[in-house]
């Protein structure tokens, strides 16, 4: 799940297979290989068959052609660097948002929740951040980190959840809704919590978007 229909699938870490992949590539490798073989033949003919005076004039023009052809490659490299930096900066901003909103939630819990409910609520906040990190890395080892944070019931329910970060976010939302229903806080205080939950969910969706949307394969294949 999580893949866009029609999008070329490739392993960004496997240089060799993506180089020879046909689907999704802007420029296919086999025609390029034929052109390169032809260029090698021309090179051998110019330097070893044609007389020196003639070949020297040919190579002079060839050097100028190579100079002009280097500009498209330069712009593609610059585009890739810019794309990578933009993705890194967006991810860093989203994780910074996760940190700041988690702190806001802990502050609101101290202000509005009954004293006996604060430890579990703050533990769920910590668990949500850990679950989000492990989810983005496709790891299922979060319960080892949360053994000293969550109770056995929460650990059991989170372990069976298909999307652990959403489970923790739902648990936090239900906690606030139950507290409001019991008269532990008014509607405005509860809305303050829910606003923070919405921002946390948007930050998680943004991180998932970066993870599941690689740099366009056409650019990667052409540069390789």
PDB file of N, CA and C in Angstrom, residues 151-197:
ATOM      1  N   UNK A 151       1.608   1.059  29.649  1.00  0.00           N
ATOM      2  CA  UNK A 151       1.117  -0.073  30.405  1.00  0.00           C
ATOM      3  C   UNK A 151       0.893  -1.279  29.498  1.00  0.00           C
ATOM      4  N   UNK A 152       0.690  -2.470  30.072  1.00  0.00           N
ATOM      5  CA  UNK A 152       0.538  -3.684  29.257  1.00  0.00           C
ATOM      6  C   UNK A 152      -0.657  -3.639  28.313  1.00  0.00           C
ATOM      7  N   UNK A 153      -1.766  -3.029  28.721  1.00  0.00           N
ATOM      8  CA  UNK A 153      -2.949  -2.963  27.850  1.00  0.00           C
ATOM      9  C   UNK A 153      -2.684  -2.103  26.617  1.00  0.00           C
ATOM     10  N   UNK A 154      -2.053  -0.953  26.820  1.00  0.00           N
ATOM     11  CA  UNK A 154      -1.741  -0.079  25.691  1.00  0.00           C
ATOM     12  C   UNK A 154      -0.735  -0.737  24.751  1.00  0.00           C
ATOM     13  N   UNK A 155       0.242  -1.416  25.297  1.00  0.00           N
ATOM     14  CA  UNK A 155       1.236  -2.089  24.456  1.00  0.00           C
ATOM     15  C   UNK A 155       0.579  -3.196  23.629  1.00  0.00           C
ATOM     16  N   UNK A 156      -0.342  -3.938  24.236  1.00  0.00           N
ATOM     17  CA  UNK A 156      -0.999  -5.021  23.523  1.00  0.00           C
ATOM     18  C   UNK A 156      -1.860  -4.475  22.385  1.00  0.00           C
ATOM     19  N   UNK A 157      -2.637  -3.429  22.659  1.00  0.00           N
ATOM     20  CA  UNK A 157      -3.505  -2.870  21.618  1.00  0.00           C
ATOM     21  C   UNK A 157      -2.686  -2.224  20.502  1.00  0.00           C
ATOM     22  N   UNK A 158      -1.609  -1.539  20.849  1.00  0.00           N
ATOM     23  CA  UNK A 158      -0.775  -0.895  19.828  1.00  0.00           C
ATOM     24  C   UNK A 158      -0.081  -1.928  18.955  1.00  0.00           C
ATOM     25  N   UNK A 159       0.285  -3.070  19.549  1.00  0.00           N
ATOM     26  CA  UNK A 159       0.988  -4.105  18.787  1.00  0.00           C
ATOM     27  C   UNK A 159       0.111  -4.702  17.702  1.00  0.00           C
ATOM     28  N   UNK A 160      -1.199  -4.711  17.910  1.00  0.00           N
ATOM     29  CA  UNK A 160      -2.118  -5.298  16.925  1.00  0.00           C
ATOM     30  C   UNK A 160      -2.678  -4.264  15.950  1.00  0.00           C
ATOM     31  N   UNK A 161      -2.329  -2.996  16.146  1.00  0.00           N
ATOM     32  CA  UNK A 161      -2.848  -1.942  15.273  1.00  0.00           C
ATOM     33  C   UNK A 161      -2.158  -1.980  13.912  1.00  0.00           C
ATOM     34  N   UNK A 162      -2.924  -1.754  12.850  1.00  0.00           N
ATOM     35  CA  UNK A 162      -2.358  -1.728  11.506  1.00  0.00           C
ATOM     36  C   UNK A 162      -1.500  -0.494  11.299  1.00  0.00           C
ATOM     37  N   UNK A 163      -1.889   0.614  11.917  1.00  0.00           N
ATOM     38  CA  UNK A 163      -1.163   1.881  11.797  1.00  0.00           C
ATOM     39  C   UNK A 163      -0.941   2.413  13.219  1.00  0.00           C
ATOM     40  N   UNK A 164       0.131   2.001  13.897  1.00  0.00           N
ATOM     41  CA  UNK A 164       0.321   2.385  15.305  1.00  0.00           C
ATOM     42  C   UNK A 164       0.266   3.880  15.578  1.00  0.00           C
ATOM     43  N   UNK A 165       0.880   4.759  14.770  1.00  0.00           N
ATOM     44  CA  UNK A 165       0.771   6.188  15.088  1.00  0.00           C
ATOM     45  C   UNK A 165      -0.668   6.683  15.139  1.00  0.00           C
ATOM     46  N   UNK A 166      -1.497   6.220  14.205  1.00  0.00           N
ATOM     47  CA  UNK A 166      -2.902   6.631  14.226  1.00  0.00           C
ATOM     48  C   UNK A 166      -3.623   6.064  15.444  1.00  0.00           C
ATOM     49  N   UNK A 167      -3.218   4.856  15.872  1.00  0.00           N
ATOM     50  CA  UNK A 167      -3.853   4.279  17.060  1.00  0.00           C
ATOM     51  C   UNK A 167      -3.568   5.150  18.277  1.00  0.00           C
ATOM     52  N   UNK A 168      -2.322   5.582  18.445  1.00  0.00           N
ATOM     53  CA  UNK A 168      -1.986   6.435  19.594  1.00  0.00           C
ATOM     54  C   UNK A 168      -2.687   7.785  19.500  1.00  0.00           C
ATOM     55  N   UNK A 169      -2.788   8.345  18.286  1.00  0.00           N
ATOM     56  CA  UNK A 169      -3.476   9.617  18.127  1.00  0.00           C
ATOM     57  C   UNK A 169      -4.957   9.466  18.447  1.00  0.00           C
ATOM     58  N   UNK A 170      -5.542   8.337  18.057  1.00  0.00           N
ATOM     59  CA  UNK A 170      -6.945   8.079  18.382  1.00  0.00           C
ATOM     60  C   UNK A 170      -7.130   7.891  19.883  1.00  0.00           C
ATOM     61  N   UNK A 171      -6.162   7.220  20.516  1.00  0.00           N
ATOM     62  CA  UNK A 171      -6.253   7.032  21.967  1.00  0.00           C
ATOM     63  C   UNK A 171      -6.208   8.372  22.700  1.00  0.00           C
ATOM     64  N   UNK A 172      -5.356   9.275  22.233  1.00  0.00           N
ATOM     65  CA  UNK A 172      -5.295  10.612  22.840  1.00  0.00           C
ATOM     66  C   UNK A 172      -6.604  11.361  22.635  1.00  0.00           C
ATOM     67  N   UNK A 173      -7.173  11.258  21.441  1.00  0.00           N
ATOM     68  CA  UNK A 173      -8.434  11.950  21.159  1.00  0.00           C
ATOM     69  C   UNK A 173      -9.565  11.405  22.023  1.00  0.00           C
ATOM     70  N   UNK A 174      -9.621  10.075  22.157  1.00  0.00           N
ATOM     71  CA  UNK A 174     -10.664   9.472  22.993  1.00  0.00           C
ATOM     72  C   UNK A 174     -10.475   9.872  24.464  1.00  0.00           C
ATOM     73  N   UNK A 175      -9.248   9.995  24.883  1.00  0.00           N
ATOM     74  CA  UNK A 175      -8.966  10.400  26.260  1.00  0.00           C
ATOM     75  C   UNK A 175      -9.561  11.777  26.545  1.00  0.00           C
ATOM     76  N   UNK A 176      -9.349  12.709  25.614  1.00  0.00           N
ATOM     77  CA  UNK A 176      -9.886  14.061  25.788  1.00  0.00           C
ATOM     78  C   UNK A 176     -11.407  14.051  25.713  1.00  0.00           C
ATOM     79  N   UNK A 177     -11.970  13.293  24.760  1.00  0.00           N
ATOM     80  CA  UNK A 177     -13.428  13.246  24.623  1.00  0.00           C
ATOM     81  C   UNK A 177     -14.080  12.673  25.878  1.00  0.00           C
ATOM     82  N   UNK A 178     -13.496  11.627  26.449  1.00  0.00           N
ATOM     83  CA  UNK A 178     -14.057  11.022  27.668  1.00  0.00           C
ATOM     84  C   UNK A 178     -13.951  11.969  28.859  1.00  0.00           C
ATOM     85  N   UNK A 179     -12.830  12.694  28.915  1.00  0.00           N
ATOM     86  CA  UNK A 179     -12.668  13.658  30.015  1.00  0.00           C
ATOM     87  C   UNK A 179     -13.679  14.789  29.901  1.00  0.00           C
ATOM     88  N   UNK A 180     -13.929  15.247  28.668  1.00  0.00           N
ATOM     89  CA  UNK A 180     -14.930  16.304  28.465  1.00  0.00           C
ATOM     90  C   UNK A 180     -16.325  15.793  28.805  1.00  0.00           C
ATOM     91  N   UNK A 181     -16.637  14.566  28.382  1.00  0.00           N
ATOM     92  CA  UNK A 181     -17.960  14.012  28.676  1.00  0.00           C
ATOM     93  C   UNK A 181     -18.186  13.838  30.172  1.00  0.00           C
ATOM     94  N   UNK A 182     -17.110  13.556  30.899  1.00  0.00           N
ATOM     95  CA  UNK A 182     -17.225  13.377  32.348  1.00  0.00           C
ATOM     96  C   UNK A 182     -17.226  14.696  33.106  1.00  0.00           C
ATOM     97  N   UNK A 183     -17.095  15.817  32.386  1.00  0.00           N
ATOM     98  CA  UNK A 183     -17.105  17.122  33.040  1.00  0.00           C
ATOM     99  C   UNK A 183     -15.742  17.558  33.537  1.00  0.00           C
ATOM    100  N   UNK A 184     -14.684  16.878  33.085  1.00  0.00           N
ATOM    101  CA  UNK A 184     -13.346  17.246  33.546  1.00  0.00           C
ATOM    102  C   UNK A 184     -12.776  18.457  32.862  1.00  0.00           C
ATOM    103  N   UNK A 185     -13.356  18.880  31.712  1.00  0.00           N
ATOM    104  CA  UNK A 185     -12.924  20.095  31.010  1.00  0.00           C
ATOM    105  C   UNK A 185     -14.080  20.594  30.164  1.00  0.00           C
ATOM    106  N   UNK A 186     -14.029  21.878  29.818  1.00  0.00           N
ATOM    107  CA  UNK A 186     -15.104  22.433  28.988  1.00  0.00           C
ATOM    108  C   UNK A 186     -14.780  22.236  27.513  1.00  0.00           C
ATOM    109  N   UNK A 187     -15.717  22.640  26.652  1.00  0.00           N
ATOM    110  CA  UNK A 187     -15.585  22.398  25.218  1.00  0.00           C
ATOM    111  C   UNK A 187     -14.413  23.185  24.610  1.00  0.00           C
ATOM    112  N   UNK A 188     -14.155  24.384  25.103  1.00  0.00           N
ATOM    113  CA  UNK A 188     -13.055  25.171  24.559  1.00  0.00           C
ATOM    114  C   UNK A 188     -11.707  24.544  24.887  1.00  0.00           C
ATOM    115  N   UNK A 189     -11.566  24.042  26.091  1.00  0.00           N
ATOM    116  CA  UNK A 189     -10.334  23.359  26.461  1.00  0.00           C
ATOM    117  C   UNK A 189     -10.140  22.095  25.623  1.00  0.00           C
ATOM    118  N   UNK A 190     -11.225  21.346  25.423  1.00  0.00           N
ATOM    119  CA  UNK A 190     -11.122  20.146  24.599  1.00  0.00           C
ATOM    120  C   UNK A 190     -10.754  20.503  23.161  1.00  0.00           C
ATOM    121  N   UNK A 191     -11.293  21.614  22.655  1.00  0.00           N
ATOM    122  CA  UNK A 191     -10.974  22.027  21.282  1.00  0.00           C
ATOM    123  C   UNK A 191      -9.502  22.380  21.142  1.00  0.00           C
ATOM    124  N   UNK A 192      -8.905  22.936  22.184  1.00  0.00           N
ATOM    125  CA  UNK A 192      -7.471  23.227  22.156  1.00  0.00           C
ATOM    126  C   UNK A 192      -6.663  21.943  21.948  1.00  0.00           C
ATOM    127  N   UNK A 193      -7.062  20.885  22.623  1.00  0.00           N
ATOM    128  CA  UNK A 193      -6.396  19.592  22.428  1.00  0.00           C
ATOM    129  C   UNK A 193      -6.578  19.084  21.001  1.00  0.00           C
ATOM    130  N   UNK A 194      -7.811  19.129  20.510  1.00  0.00           N
ATOM    131  CA  UNK A 194      -8.092  18.574  19.185  1.00  0.00           C
ATOM    132  C   UNK A 194      -7.379  19.348  18.077  1.00  0.00           C
ATOM    133  N   UNK A 195      -7.194  20.644  18.282  1.00  0.00           N
ATOM    134  CA  UNK A 195      -6.434  21.425  17.300  1.00  0.00           C
ATOM    135  C   UNK A 195      -4.997  20.915  17.202  1.00  0.00           C
ATOM    136  N   UNK A 196      -4.407  20.580  18.337  1.00  0.00           N
ATOM    137  CA  UNK A 196      -3.044  20.046  18.337  1.00  0.00           C
ATOM    138  C   UNK A 196      -3.006  18.662  17.687  1.00  0.00           C
ATOM    139  N   UNK A 197      -4.036  17.846  17.928  1.00  0.00           N
ATOM    140  CA  UNK A 197      -4.089  16.519  17.303  1.00  0.00           C
ATOM    141  C   UNK A 197      -4.138  16.638  15.779  1.00  0.00           C
TER     142      UNK A 197
END
